[in-house]
Amino acid sequence: MDKWIKFLEINASRIFDLTIEHAILVGAAILVALLIGVPLGIYLTTNDYLAETVLQIASVMLTIPSIALFGVMIPVFSIVNLGIGFVPAFVALVLYAQLPIIRNTYTAIRNVDPEMRDAAIGLGMKPIQRLFRVEIPNAFPVIMAGIRTAVVINIGIGVIAAYIGAGGLGVLITQGITRGDNYLIITGSVAVAILAMIADGFLIWIQKRYTPKSIAN
Amino acid sequence: MITFDQTTKTYEGGVTAVKGVDFTVEKGEIVVLLGPSGCGKTTLLRMVNRLETISDGKIMIDGEDSMSLDSIELRRKIGYVIQSNGLFPNMTIEENVMIVPDLLGWSKKKKKERFKKLMDMISMSSDEFGKRYPHELSGGQQQRIGVIRALAADPPVMLMDEPFGALDPIIREKIQDEFLQIQKEVNKTILFVSHDIDEAIRMADKIVLLRDGELMQYDTPSEMLVRPKSEFVREFFGKDRAIKSLSLHTIRELQDIIGLAEFDEGIEDTITINVNHDLRNTLSMLLNQEADQVIVIDDDGNKLGAITIDIVQKYLHFEIKAKPTLVQKG
C-alpha cells in the first residue's frame, strides 16, 4: 500500500496530464463525429437505398481491429507528413464513433410515431420545422444513447492511440507492458475506466436534462 | 365551403380508393363521412389538406382550387384533428395549442389571449393546464385540447378524423355535445370522418355515405334513415334505423306536434325528464321501466305532462315516417 501511495505521489501530475490529453482526443473526435453522424443519420431517413449502404459501411468500420486501423492511418497520413501523433488517432476515432451515432439517429427519427408526424404535416409545419420541433426532441433519448455508446467505445479505443504517438492514458499502459510495471498498467486501466464512467455520467445528465419529461419513460 | 368535383384517388398499382365523388359542404355545416372500413373516407378527408394527392378531379375550398395553393399555407388555414397521438409529447399544452399561431408568427400577447379564450371554450383553466404536458391529462382532456389546437388560428375549415373514436362512450357523448356547442359559436365548415352511425347522426348536418370509394347517398341524417336510396344504405343503418332517427328529435318537438299525456299526481313512483331530451334516450328510459310514470319538465322545473311509449310510437309513425319533407336538425 505504501508503494502505491508513493507511486501515485510521484506520478500524479503526469497521470492527470495524460487523462486530460485522452479526454481532449476523444472529446474532439466525438464532436466531429457528431457533426457528421447526426446530420447524416437524419438525411438517411429520407433515402432508404443510401441508408442501407451507409449503415453497412459504418458497421464494417467498427469490425476493423483498432490496432489495424491505427496502423493503416500511419501510411495514409504520412503523405501529408502527419503519419503519427494526434491527427491519425483523431481520424480513426471519428470513424469508430460513426456507427453508433448514425445508426441511432437514423433509427430514432425513423421510429417517431407516424401519427405524430402526420399531425405535424397536417398542421402546416415545413419539413425543417417538423424536424426541429417534433422529430428531434422526441428522438433525443435514442440519439443520446448512440452518442454515449460512441464515447465509451472511443475512450477504450483511445488507449491504442498511444502506439501511434497520440499520447493519452494508453501511454501508461504501453509503458507498463514494455517495462513489466504493473503499477503503470493498473493505474492506466483504472484511469480509463474512471474517465469512461465520468463521461457517461455527464452524458446521462445531459440526456435527462434535455429529454422532454413526458417521453422519459 | 368545400366542393368535391369528381374527386378521385388512384394509388400506384391501380387501386382506386375514391371514385369520382361529388358533393359540397356548405359554410358552417358539419358533414360526416361515414362508411365501413376501407370505404375511402379517411383518404377523402386527407385529400382536402393534401396529405394525400388528388389523382383526378378537384377539391375547391371557398371557390379556390386546393391545388393552386401552397400546401403549407393551405394546411395552416385548415384545422386538423386526429384520433390519437396528435399532441406532441415534448410540448406543453399551451405550446401544443399555439402551434399554428406560432408558425404564423403571432405576437406573444396575442397568443396568450387566444390560448385563454380557447381554454375557456372547453371549460379548462389556462393557468392550471397551460404548463402541463399531454401525458398528464386524461384521454378526454387530450382530445379537447386536440380540438382547440385545430381552432387556434381560427381557420374557416376543419377536418376531423375520428376525433372522438378512442374515447369511452360516456366521455365521447359528452365531448360530442360540447363540440356541438362550440360549433354553434364558431360556425366552422367541418368535414368529419366517423365509422360510428350514432355519432354521425348526432353530429351531422349531412352525411356522406361511402362504399368502396363511391358516394352512395348524401343527405341529412333523418332523410337517410327514413328514405334510404338503396339497399346498401338501408342495411348500413340497420333494422333499428327508425329508432336511431328518434335521436334527432326532442320531447319538445313531440309535444308541439301531438302533445303529451296528462300526468297523475297520485302515482308515487315517478321520475322526471327534461323537455330538451332526445326521444331515443327517452324511449330507452321508458322501455327500461325505471318508474311507473315519466313526467316531462321544462328548464324551470314546471311539469308539462307525462310521456309514454304509445306517444313516442305515435310520433314515430306519423311524424317521422309519414313526413314528406326533410326534418332538419337543430
XYZ file of C-alpha atoms in Angstrom:
547
model
C 0.000 0.000 0.000
C 2.841 2.334 0.855
C 4.352 1.594 -2.504
C 1.077 2.584 -4.173
C 0.896 5.879 -2.376
C 4.475 6.642 -3.233
C 3.862 5.718 -6.881
C 0.842 7.968 -7.082
C 2.669 10.825 -5.340
C 5.420 10.749 -7.914
C 3.168 10.244 -10.946
C 0.044 12.202 -10.015
C 0.615 15.198 -12.240
C 1.625 13.010 -15.180
C -1.470 10.834 -14.792
C -3.593 13.939 -14.658
C -1.981 15.398 -17.778
C -2.398 12.156 -19.699
C -6.044 11.924 -18.636
C -6.675 15.426 -19.934
C -4.876 14.566 -23.155
C -7.017 11.454 -23.517
C -10.189 13.398 -22.850
C -9.292 16.072 -25.386
C -8.505 13.491 -28.072
C -11.765 11.620 -27.509
C -13.793 14.811 -26.989
C -12.580 16.353 -30.243
C -13.221 13.122 -32.149
C -16.758 12.813 -30.743
C -17.550 16.422 -31.553
C -16.570 15.991 -35.198
C -18.261 12.568 -35.315
C -21.476 14.233 -34.126
C -21.267 16.952 -36.742
C -21.002 14.277 -39.411
C -23.098 11.469 -37.939
C -26.245 13.248 -36.741
C -26.989 15.164 -39.958
C -26.102 12.075 -41.981
C -28.396 9.892 -39.866
C -31.219 12.400 -40.326
C -30.612 12.642 -44.052
C -30.632 8.855 -44.403
C -34.222 8.720 -43.125
C -35.206 10.302 -46.430
C -33.179 7.926 -48.586
C -33.723 4.231 -47.886
C -31.337 2.968 -50.523
C -28.413 5.041 -49.335
C -29.279 4.261 -45.708
C -28.609 0.590 -46.154
C -25.263 1.179 -47.837
C -24.037 3.763 -45.356
C -25.047 1.717 -42.322
C -23.243 -1.297 -43.746
C -20.059 0.661 -44.353
C -20.242 2.059 -40.812
C -20.730 -1.462 -39.433
C -17.697 -2.742 -41.309
C -15.700 0.162 -39.924
C -16.441 -0.973 -36.391
C -15.279 -4.515 -37.085
C -11.777 -3.447 -38.157
C -9.435 -4.210 -35.230
C -8.422 -0.903 -33.731
C -4.711 -1.579 -33.864
C -5.030 -2.337 -37.585
C -6.972 0.848 -38.281
C -4.426 2.927 -36.422
C -1.735 1.120 -38.407
C -3.470 1.963 -41.684
C -3.625 5.611 -40.673
C 0.145 5.923 -40.493
C 0.986 5.436 -44.223
C -2.104 7.390 -45.264
C -1.216 10.439 -43.191
C 2.494 10.132 -43.924
C 1.633 11.534 -47.329
C 0.895 14.881 -45.685
C 3.635 14.449 -43.094
C 1.221 13.702 -40.258
C 1.940 9.967 -40.037
C 1.969 9.728 -36.277
C 0.533 11.721 -33.417
C -2.806 13.388 -32.804
C -4.248 13.627 -36.327
C -4.284 9.954 -37.404
C -5.567 8.877 -33.985
C -8.254 11.528 -34.114
C -9.403 10.454 -37.592
C -9.524 6.790 -36.569
C -11.664 7.645 -33.518
C -14.033 9.730 -35.639
C -14.535 6.701 -37.884
C -15.172 4.387 -34.924
C -17.770 6.731 -33.481
C -19.793 6.894 -36.704
C -21.776 3.678 -36.497
C -23.481 4.133 -33.114
C -24.210 7.784 -33.855
C -25.524 7.350 -37.398
C -27.481 4.199 -36.616
C -29.147 5.541 -33.507
C -30.017 8.865 -35.117
C -31.450 7.107 -38.151
C -33.460 4.626 -36.089
C -34.681 7.255 -33.640
C -36.001 9.591 -36.323
C -37.500 6.701 -38.273
C -39.347 5.491 -35.195
C -41.071 8.762 -34.398
C -44.768 7.887 -34.208
C -46.162 8.238 -37.758
C -49.352 9.789 -36.354
C -47.293 12.445 -34.651
C -45.513 13.169 -37.911
C -48.858 13.192 -39.690
C -50.209 15.745 -37.225
C -47.137 17.918 -37.722
C -47.577 17.893 -41.500
C -51.325 18.399 -41.229
C -50.841 21.470 -39.041
C -48.705 23.004 -41.756
C -45.152 22.579 -40.462
C -42.387 22.759 -43.023
C -40.035 19.748 -43.072
C -37.334 21.643 -41.178
C -39.805 22.846 -38.529
C -41.097 19.326 -38.162
C -37.550 18.076 -37.691
C -36.533 20.543 -35.005
C -39.833 20.914 -33.172
C -41.142 17.384 -33.259
C -38.817 14.716 -34.595
C -35.504 15.537 -32.914
C -36.980 16.304 -29.460
C -38.884 13.033 -29.489
C -35.932 11.070 -30.863
C -33.482 12.669 -28.437
C -33.087 9.855 -25.859
C -32.228 7.289 -28.531
C -29.798 9.647 -30.272
C -28.147 10.296 -26.908
C -27.850 6.565 -26.255
C -25.890 6.279 -29.506
C -23.605 9.140 -28.517
C -22.946 7.532 -25.138
C -22.007 4.251 -26.787
C -19.672 6.113 -29.127
C -17.998 7.956 -26.250
C -17.380 4.826 -24.208
C -16.063 2.944 -27.259
C -13.761 5.849 -28.087
C -12.354 6.164 -24.581
C -11.475 2.487 -24.680
C -10.043 2.502 -28.191
C -8.226 5.753 -27.467
C -5.793 3.696 -25.374
C -4.403 2.182 -28.579
C -3.668 5.682 -29.879
C -0.578 5.714 -27.664
C 1.002 3.258 -30.080
C 0.999 5.855 -32.845
C 2.239 8.592 -30.594
C -1.033 10.344 -29.866
C -0.480 10.272 -26.118
C -3.297 9.790 -23.640
C -3.732 7.176 -20.938
C -2.553 4.497 -23.350
C 0.966 5.776 -22.673
C 0.837 4.463 -19.107
C -0.373 1.068 -20.245
C 2.082 0.623 -23.111
C 4.971 1.728 -20.916
C 3.786 -0.630 -18.207
C 3.727 -3.515 -20.654
C 7.191 -2.852 -22.090
C 8.728 -2.309 -18.652
C 6.762 -5.058 -16.944
C 5.482 -2.463 -14.458
C 2.110 -3.493 -13.032
C 1.606 -0.179 -11.271
C 1.601 1.630 -14.572
C -0.717 -0.882 -16.244
C -3.242 -0.891 -13.416
C -3.171 2.871 -12.979
C -3.700 3.420 -16.694
C -6.588 0.949 -16.872
C -8.328 2.311 -13.789
C -7.941 5.867 -15.057
C -9.521 4.860 -18.397
C -12.422 3.203 -16.598
C -12.978 6.209 -14.354
C -12.824 8.582 -17.318
C -15.402 6.461 -19.148
C -17.701 6.479 -16.139
C -17.419 10.217 -15.632
C -18.053 10.901 -19.316
C -21.061 8.573 -19.389
C -22.419 10.054 -16.179
C -22.148 13.528 -17.648
C -23.938 12.432 -20.838
C -26.693 10.747 -18.838
C -27.162 14.016 -17.019
C -27.455 15.883 -20.345
C -29.838 13.245 -21.642
C -32.098 13.535 -18.598
C -31.903 17.289 -18.578
C -32.987 17.714 -22.189
C -35.343 14.797 -22.678
C -38.945 16.008 -22.605
C -40.337 14.819 -19.295
C -43.268 13.143 -20.902
C -41.223 10.807 -23.092
C -38.595 9.987 -20.485
C -40.172 6.618 -19.767
C -67.293 25.888 -48.262
C -65.653 22.739 -49.626
C -66.627 21.433 -53.043
C -65.667 17.995 -54.295
C -65.764 17.806 -58.049
C -65.296 14.325 -59.498
C -62.598 13.829 -56.880
C -60.700 10.609 -57.472
C -57.824 8.858 -55.749
C -55.954 6.086 -57.502
C -52.937 4.538 -55.850
C -49.899 3.331 -57.727
C -50.768 -0.171 -58.825
C -54.238 0.833 -59.861
C -56.253 0.520 -56.653
C -58.901 3.214 -56.638
C -59.713 4.432 -53.128
C -62.068 7.251 -54.073
C -64.120 7.220 -57.276
C -65.386 10.456 -58.748
C -67.021 11.865 -55.634
C -69.211 14.984 -55.995
C -70.657 16.969 -53.111
C -70.465 20.329 -51.391
C -70.028 21.127 -47.726
C -71.774 24.461 -47.165
C -70.306 27.091 -44.887
C -70.994 26.390 -41.224
C -72.140 22.822 -41.829
C -70.885 19.595 -40.311
C -70.711 16.883 -42.930
C -69.870 13.413 -41.670
C -68.090 10.965 -43.969
C -69.482 7.606 -42.977
C -68.962 4.091 -44.228
C -67.468 0.699 -43.492
C -63.711 0.488 -43.057
C -61.835 0.715 -46.315
C -64.538 2.801 -47.952
C -62.134 5.676 -48.590
C -63.489 8.146 -46.050
C -60.163 8.940 -44.408
C -58.423 9.131 -47.776
C -61.036 11.588 -48.980
C -60.580 13.720 -45.858
C -56.801 13.733 -46.187
C -57.055 14.837 -49.793
C -58.548 18.130 -48.623
C -55.370 19.259 -46.852
C -53.260 17.411 -49.384
C -51.839 14.781 -47.069
C -52.965 12.598 -49.965
C -52.574 13.717 -53.540
C -55.601 14.148 -55.766
C -55.362 11.805 -58.735
C -58.217 13.280 -60.704
C -60.957 15.836 -60.306
C -60.825 18.801 -57.971
C -61.355 19.955 -54.434
C -62.334 23.599 -54.115
C -62.081 25.467 -50.836
C -64.155 28.652 -50.839
C -64.091 28.545 -54.605
C -60.334 28.151 -54.897
C -58.793 25.014 -56.343
C -56.794 23.478 -53.486
C -54.034 22.500 -55.899
C -53.450 26.133 -56.813
C -52.492 26.978 -53.212
C -49.185 26.350 -51.473
C -49.630 23.151 -49.459
C -48.069 24.573 -46.272
C -50.265 27.688 -46.343
C -53.298 25.606 -47.209
C -52.768 23.370 -44.164
C -52.350 26.329 -41.832
C -55.755 27.554 -42.960
C -57.404 24.205 -42.260
C -57.862 22.904 -38.724
C -56.894 19.244 -38.399
C -57.890 16.916 -35.585
C -56.890 13.240 -35.436
C -57.840 10.388 -33.184
C -54.764 9.826 -31.067
C -51.196 10.876 -30.533
C -51.881 14.097 -32.303
C -50.488 16.115 -29.399
C -46.719 16.452 -29.250
C -45.397 14.942 -26.007
C -42.380 17.246 -25.962
C -44.508 20.383 -25.824
C -46.679 21.789 -23.055
C -50.414 22.112 -23.572
C -50.029 25.790 -24.332
C -47.258 25.161 -26.878
C -49.316 22.411 -28.472
C -52.425 24.547 -28.828
C -50.489 27.531 -30.114
C -48.511 25.694 -32.807
C -50.267 27.162 -35.810
C -50.391 30.743 -34.422
C -46.703 30.309 -33.642
C -45.957 29.149 -37.198
C -47.921 32.140 -38.437
C -45.791 34.450 -36.291
C -48.388 35.813 -33.874
C -47.146 38.039 -31.038
C -46.726 36.601 -27.545
C -49.549 38.675 -26.166
C -51.965 37.691 -28.898
C -51.106 34.021 -28.410
C -51.597 34.266 -24.649
C -55.035 35.827 -25.062
C -56.074 33.363 -27.701
C -54.977 30.418 -25.557
C -57.010 31.635 -22.627
C -60.061 32.144 -24.800
C -59.785 28.666 -26.306
C -59.322 27.034 -22.907
C -62.392 28.883 -21.618
C -64.317 27.426 -24.529
C -63.682 23.889 -23.277
C -64.006 24.912 -19.605
C -60.405 24.119 -18.729
C -58.254 26.515 -16.743
C -55.481 28.008 -18.848
C -53.382 28.697 -15.747
C -53.754 25.195 -14.421
C -53.179 23.273 -17.643
C -51.031 25.577 -19.770
C -47.692 24.391 -18.435
C -48.607 20.721 -18.193
C -47.665 18.042 -20.673
C -50.146 15.942 -22.682
C -49.484 12.705 -20.752
C -50.605 14.414 -17.559
C -54.122 14.835 -18.962
C -56.937 12.323 -19.290
C -57.928 10.986 -22.711
C -60.965 13.232 -22.840
C -58.954 16.310 -21.906
C -56.308 15.482 -24.511
C -58.968 15.204 -27.179
C -60.464 18.557 -26.184
C -57.005 20.084 -26.463
C -56.687 18.478 -29.908
C -59.911 20.205 -30.940
C -58.921 23.676 -29.724
C -55.486 23.297 -31.285
C -57.240 22.917 -34.620
C -59.297 26.024 -33.836
C -56.320 28.071 -32.645
C -55.707 30.223 -35.688
C -59.446 30.427 -36.380
C -59.402 28.531 -39.684
C -62.639 28.620 -41.689
C -62.479 24.900 -42.403
C -61.886 21.951 -40.078
C -61.053 18.339 -40.836
C -61.713 15.833 -38.088
C -60.568 12.240 -38.487
C -62.488 10.131 -35.975
C -61.580 12.657 -33.307
C -63.559 11.001 -30.532
C -63.036 7.401 -31.623
C -60.624 6.437 -28.844
C -62.796 7.676 -26.002
C -65.151 5.623 -23.875
C -68.842 6.023 -24.756
C -69.822 8.270 -21.845
C -66.986 10.754 -22.326
C -67.499 10.581 -26.075
C -71.122 11.691 -25.863
C -70.193 14.485 -23.514
C -67.472 15.770 -25.783
C -69.713 15.465 -28.834
C -72.280 17.685 -27.120
C -69.611 20.098 -26.017
C -68.255 20.244 -29.522
C -71.703 20.954 -30.971
C -71.986 23.844 -28.522
C -68.597 25.186 -29.626
C -69.624 24.800 -33.249
C -72.680 27.000 -32.609
C -70.261 29.701 -31.519
C -67.515 29.306 -34.099
C -69.596 28.210 -37.075
C -66.876 26.350 -38.970
C -67.206 24.353 -42.153
C -66.441 20.856 -40.918
C -65.681 17.568 -42.590
C -65.788 14.774 -40.043
C -64.857 11.122 -40.519
C -66.663 8.528 -38.444
C -67.444 4.852 -38.549
C -69.949 5.194 -35.738
C -73.523 5.565 -37.009
C -74.784 7.072 -33.768
C -72.019 9.638 -33.792
C -72.800 10.523 -37.384
C -76.492 11.003 -36.654
C -75.688 13.109 -33.607
C -73.097 15.348 -35.186
C -74.029 15.668 -38.823
C -75.991 18.296 -40.649
C -75.499 15.999 -43.597
C -73.978 12.572 -44.018
C -71.933 11.299 -46.940
C -72.238 7.527 -47.014
C -69.398 5.892 -48.909
C -68.825 2.364 -50.102
C -65.675 1.234 -51.903
C -64.817 4.825 -52.679
C -68.190 5.642 -54.188
C -70.712 8.074 -52.810
C -73.858 6.087 -52.014
C -76.021 8.865 -50.600
C -75.596 12.464 -49.485
C -78.439 13.606 -47.266
C -79.489 14.821 -43.871
C -79.393 12.119 -41.210
C -83.159 11.895 -40.937
C -83.642 11.651 -44.670
C -81.039 8.917 -44.847
C -82.708 6.966 -42.058
C -86.221 7.381 -43.327
C -85.642 7.271 -47.057
C -82.520 5.269 -47.840
C -81.864 5.417 -51.572
C -80.513 1.914 -51.889
C -80.451 -1.468 -50.233
C -76.887 -0.772 -49.066
C -77.893 2.399 -47.257
C -80.882 0.649 -45.713
C -78.736 -2.203 -44.457
C -75.936 0.026 -43.303
C -78.164 1.913 -40.919
C -79.734 -1.321 -39.766
C -83.173 -2.542 -38.805
C -83.308 -0.168 -35.875
C -82.841 2.907 -38.051
C -86.309 4.202 -37.153
C -85.286 4.150 -33.520
C -81.977 5.774 -34.398
C -83.833 8.559 -36.124
C -85.535 9.344 -32.830
C -82.276 10.771 -31.530
C -82.783 13.619 -33.991
C -85.930 14.732 -32.207
C -86.589 16.133 -28.761
C -89.581 15.759 -26.487
C -90.393 19.392 -27.212
C -90.916 18.631 -30.901
C -93.208 15.771 -29.949
C -95.092 18.000 -27.551
C -95.556 20.694 -30.188
C -96.980 18.270 -32.693
C -99.003 15.659 -30.841
C -98.867 16.784 -27.235
C -98.143 14.962 -24.011
C -100.387 12.831 -21.793
C -101.968 14.052 -18.588
C -99.897 13.202 -15.575
C -101.329 11.647 -12.458
C -100.263 13.206 -9.170
C -101.441 10.056 -7.404
C -98.723 7.828 -8.823
C -95.819 7.794 -6.410
C -93.140 6.068 -8.485
C -92.407 8.965 -10.802
C -89.299 10.269 -12.474
C -88.852 13.468 -14.421
C -87.154 14.175 -17.707
C -86.190 17.458 -19.326
C -88.211 18.555 -22.338
C -84.996 19.008 -24.368
C -84.092 15.341 -24.021
C -83.902 13.447 -27.284
C -86.584 10.885 -27.993
C -84.257 7.953 -28.411
C -82.940 8.200 -24.888
C -86.442 8.887 -23.674
C -87.649 5.717 -25.321
C -84.849 3.681 -23.726
C -85.821 5.116 -20.392
C -89.457 4.181 -20.926
C -88.568 0.670 -22.043
C -86.361 0.151 -19.022
C -89.425 0.875 -16.861
C -87.438 2.803 -14.340
C -90.677 4.224 -12.950
C -94.436 3.925 -13.349
C -94.729 7.416 -14.717
C -92.323 9.694 -16.566
C -93.105 13.368 -16.219
C -91.689 15.921 -18.623
C -90.388 19.133 -17.077
C -89.041 22.320 -18.647
C -85.827 24.089 -17.660
C -87.581 25.816 -14.756
C -88.908 22.542 -13.410
C -92.535 23.085 -14.415
C -94.364 19.853 -15.111
C -95.562 19.839 -18.694
C -97.148 16.389 -18.896
C -96.368 12.698 -18.939
C -94.732 10.742 -21.727
C -95.461 7.119 -22.628
C -94.236 4.558 -25.110
C -97.500 4.889 -27.013
C -96.958 8.586 -27.580
C -93.422 8.104 -28.816
C -94.604 5.377 -31.145
C -97.334 7.578 -32.472
C -94.866 10.367 -33.098
C -92.504 7.982 -34.824
C -95.266 6.666 -37.007
C -96.956 9.873 -38.050
C -94.259 12.452 -37.874
C -91.099 10.741 -38.971
C -92.154 8.019 -41.338
C -95.004 9.845 -42.994
C -93.474 13.280 -43.225
C -92.852 14.197 -46.834
C -90.255 16.939 -46.306
C -86.874 16.763 -44.715
C -86.612 17.120 -40.987
C -83.727 19.474 -40.440
C -81.612 19.010 -37.403
C -81.416 21.553 -34.617
